[in-house]
Each structure stands twice: as structure tokens, then as C-alpha cells.
Short mmCIF file of C-alpha atoms in Angstrom, two decimals:
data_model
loop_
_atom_site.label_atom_id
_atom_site.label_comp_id
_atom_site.label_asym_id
_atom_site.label_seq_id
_atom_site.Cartn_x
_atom_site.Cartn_y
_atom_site.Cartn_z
CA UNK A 6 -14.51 12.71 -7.07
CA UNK A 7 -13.68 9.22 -6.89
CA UNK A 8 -12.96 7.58 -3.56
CA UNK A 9 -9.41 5.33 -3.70
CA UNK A 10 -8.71 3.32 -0.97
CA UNK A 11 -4.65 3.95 -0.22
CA UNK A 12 -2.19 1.51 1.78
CA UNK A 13 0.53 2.47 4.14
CA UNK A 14 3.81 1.83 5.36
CA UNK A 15 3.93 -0.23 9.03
CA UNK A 16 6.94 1.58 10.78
CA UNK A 17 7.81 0.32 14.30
CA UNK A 18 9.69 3.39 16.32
CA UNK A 19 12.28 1.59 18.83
CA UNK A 20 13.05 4.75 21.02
CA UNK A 21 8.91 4.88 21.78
CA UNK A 22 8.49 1.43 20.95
CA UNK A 23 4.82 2.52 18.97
CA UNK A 24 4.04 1.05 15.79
CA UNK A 25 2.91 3.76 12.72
CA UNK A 26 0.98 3.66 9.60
CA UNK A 27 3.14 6.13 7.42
CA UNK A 28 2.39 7.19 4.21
CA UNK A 29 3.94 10.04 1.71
CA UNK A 30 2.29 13.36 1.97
CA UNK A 31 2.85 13.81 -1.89
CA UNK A 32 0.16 11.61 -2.73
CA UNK A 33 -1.78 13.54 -1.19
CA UNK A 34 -0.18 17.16 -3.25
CA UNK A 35 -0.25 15.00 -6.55
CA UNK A 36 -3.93 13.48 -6.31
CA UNK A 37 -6.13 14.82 -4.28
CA UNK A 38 -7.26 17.43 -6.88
CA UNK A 39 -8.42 14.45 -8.90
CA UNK A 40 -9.82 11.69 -6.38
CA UNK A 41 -10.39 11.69 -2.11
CA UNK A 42 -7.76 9.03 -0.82
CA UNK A 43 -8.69 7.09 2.06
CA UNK A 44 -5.91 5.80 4.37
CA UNK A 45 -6.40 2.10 5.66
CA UNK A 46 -4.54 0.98 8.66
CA UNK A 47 -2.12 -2.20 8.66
CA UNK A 48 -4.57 -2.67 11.95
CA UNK A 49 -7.70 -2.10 9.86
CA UNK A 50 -9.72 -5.53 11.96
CA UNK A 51 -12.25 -5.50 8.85
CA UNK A 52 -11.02 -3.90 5.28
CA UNK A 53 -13.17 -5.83 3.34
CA UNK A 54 -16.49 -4.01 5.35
CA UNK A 55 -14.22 -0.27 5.74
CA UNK A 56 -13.94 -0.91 1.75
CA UNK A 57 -17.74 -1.65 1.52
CA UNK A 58 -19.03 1.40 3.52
CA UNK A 59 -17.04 3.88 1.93
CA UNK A 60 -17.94 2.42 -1.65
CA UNK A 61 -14.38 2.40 -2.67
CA UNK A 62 -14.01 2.74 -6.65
CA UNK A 63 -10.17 2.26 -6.35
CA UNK A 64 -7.17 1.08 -4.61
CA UNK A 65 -3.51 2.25 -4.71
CA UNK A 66 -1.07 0.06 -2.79
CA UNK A 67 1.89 2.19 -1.74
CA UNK A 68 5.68 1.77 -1.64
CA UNK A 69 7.80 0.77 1.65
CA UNK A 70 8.49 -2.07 3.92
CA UNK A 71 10.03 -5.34 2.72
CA UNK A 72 7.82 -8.37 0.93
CA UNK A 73 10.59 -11.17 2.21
CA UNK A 74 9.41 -12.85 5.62
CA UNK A 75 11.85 -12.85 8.27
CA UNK A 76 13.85 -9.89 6.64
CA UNK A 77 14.22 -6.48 8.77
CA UNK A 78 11.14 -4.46 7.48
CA UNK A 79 8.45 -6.87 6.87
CA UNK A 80 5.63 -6.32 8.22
CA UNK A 81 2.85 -9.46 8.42
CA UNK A 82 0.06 -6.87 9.15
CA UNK A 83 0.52 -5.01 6.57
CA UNK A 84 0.84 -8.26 4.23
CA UNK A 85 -2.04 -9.33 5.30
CA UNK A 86 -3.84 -6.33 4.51
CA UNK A 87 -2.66 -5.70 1.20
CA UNK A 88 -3.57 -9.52 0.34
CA UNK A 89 -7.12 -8.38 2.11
CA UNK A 90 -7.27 -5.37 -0.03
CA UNK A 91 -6.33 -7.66 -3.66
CA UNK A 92 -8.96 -9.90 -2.62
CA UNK A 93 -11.56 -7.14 -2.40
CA UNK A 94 -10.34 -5.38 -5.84
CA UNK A 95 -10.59 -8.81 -7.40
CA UNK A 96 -14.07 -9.73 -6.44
CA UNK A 97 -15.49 -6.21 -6.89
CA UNK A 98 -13.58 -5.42 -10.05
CA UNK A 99 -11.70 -2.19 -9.06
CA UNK A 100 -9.04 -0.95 -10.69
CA UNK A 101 -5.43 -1.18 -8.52
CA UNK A 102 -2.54 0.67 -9.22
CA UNK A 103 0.70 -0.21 -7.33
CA UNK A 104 3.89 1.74 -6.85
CA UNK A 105 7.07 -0.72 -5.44
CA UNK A 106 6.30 -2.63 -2.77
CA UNK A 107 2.35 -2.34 -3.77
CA UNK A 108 3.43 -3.73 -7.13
CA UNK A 109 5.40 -6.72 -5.59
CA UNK A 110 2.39 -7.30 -3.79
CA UNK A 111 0.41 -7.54 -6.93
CA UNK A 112 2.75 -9.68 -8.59
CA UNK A 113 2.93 -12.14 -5.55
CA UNK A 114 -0.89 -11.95 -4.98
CA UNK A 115 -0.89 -13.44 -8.62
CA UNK A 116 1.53 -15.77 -8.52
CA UNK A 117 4.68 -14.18 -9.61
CA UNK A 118 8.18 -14.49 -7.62
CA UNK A 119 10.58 -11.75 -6.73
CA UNK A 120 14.18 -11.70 -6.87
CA UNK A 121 16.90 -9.01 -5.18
CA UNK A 122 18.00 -6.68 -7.78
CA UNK A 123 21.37 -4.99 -6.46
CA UNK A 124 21.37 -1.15 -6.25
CA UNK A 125 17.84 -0.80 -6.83
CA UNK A 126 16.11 0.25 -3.23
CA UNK A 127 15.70 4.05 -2.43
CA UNK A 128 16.31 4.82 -6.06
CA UNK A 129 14.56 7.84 -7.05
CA UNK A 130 12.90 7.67 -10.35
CA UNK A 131 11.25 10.01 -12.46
CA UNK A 132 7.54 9.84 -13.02
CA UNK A 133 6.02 12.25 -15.91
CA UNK A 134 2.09 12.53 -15.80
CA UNK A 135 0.41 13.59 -19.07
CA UNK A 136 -2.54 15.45 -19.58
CA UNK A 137 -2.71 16.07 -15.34
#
């Protein structure tokens, strides 16, 4: 099975004050028949060399947080890691998939700009998967 790298949420709990990498157990009940995902931390000190000893043949960059600086929910470590992780996919040639916020991240990585879109954050949306 392939090995895909897979990013994570940076929560901050205010009642413990602790900081958590989160990420949605359904990945994990959708994919993990097909591929092994490996979870990197928003404190990972070194992706590029975690990426390297693992032999990573894929990266999915997850939903959550916000991409706007300064807004409630950003999270500069786990920015920085997803720009870490884009790098790495970039130079080595491995496929990303992203799903919201990993998207964005994609699109800003490559130059694109965002803009608000009213009414569209914790939308659900339907995802059908053929031939799975």
C-alpha cells in the first residue's frame, strides 16, 4: 500500500490551554483500505527529512483552520508546514490532493488569491467515489 503523508488541524484548547493536531477519523474509515496515512504534526521540526524516511508517495492536505493571518483560527505552524509539505511534493513530484483549507493552501502556494464567499464554511457537501 502506498504511504500518503496527511496534514492536520492546529486546535488550541483554552480551558487546558494545550495546543492539538486534530484530524477526521473518516479518513482514516474511507482510505485506509487503499493506502497507510501518516499524520504530520503542525510541530513536525523537520517534514522535509520525516517525508524522506518514510518514502512518502503522496500527500493529502486536510480541511480546517483559517488561511487569513490575524483572523481567529489561523494557525502560522500549521502554514508553515503545509508550505513545507508543497515544497517537498513539488521537488519530489508527488501527487497532492487537497480538501478546503488544503486546497486554499495549494492555490496560495501557487500564486492564486482567496476571497470570502458568504455562507460557504461548515457546509457539508456530498462526495461520491467511483469504482472504490
Amino acid at each position: 500500500m502506498k504511504k500518503i503523508a496527511i496534514s492536520q488541524k492546529d486546535y488550541f484548547d483554552k480551558k487546558y490551554n494545550q495546543r492539538f493536531d486534530l484530524i477526521d477519523q473518516n479518513f482514516f474509515y474511507l482510505l485506509s483500505g487503499a493506502m497507510h496515512l501518516i499524520p504530520v504534526s503542525n510541530k513536525t521540526v523537520n517534514p522535509r527529512k520525516l517525508l524522506e524516511d518514510i518514502s512518502i508517495e503522496g500527500i493529502l492536505l486536510t480541511g480546517g483552520n483559517s488561511l487569513v493571518k490575524g483572523e481567529t483560527g489561523f494557525s502560522q505552524n500549521r502554514f508553515d508546514i503545509q508550505i513545507d509539505l508543497l515544497k517537498y511534493a513539488e521537488e519530489k513530484e508527488i501527487p497532492v490532493v487537497g480538501i478546503c483549507y488544503g486546497m486554499q493552501s495549494i492555490n496560495e502556494y501557487l500564486g492564486g488569491k482567496l476571497q470570502k464567499i458568504k455562507f460557504h464554511v461548515s457546509k457539508a457537501h456530498t462526495v461520491n467515489f467511483d469504482n472504490m
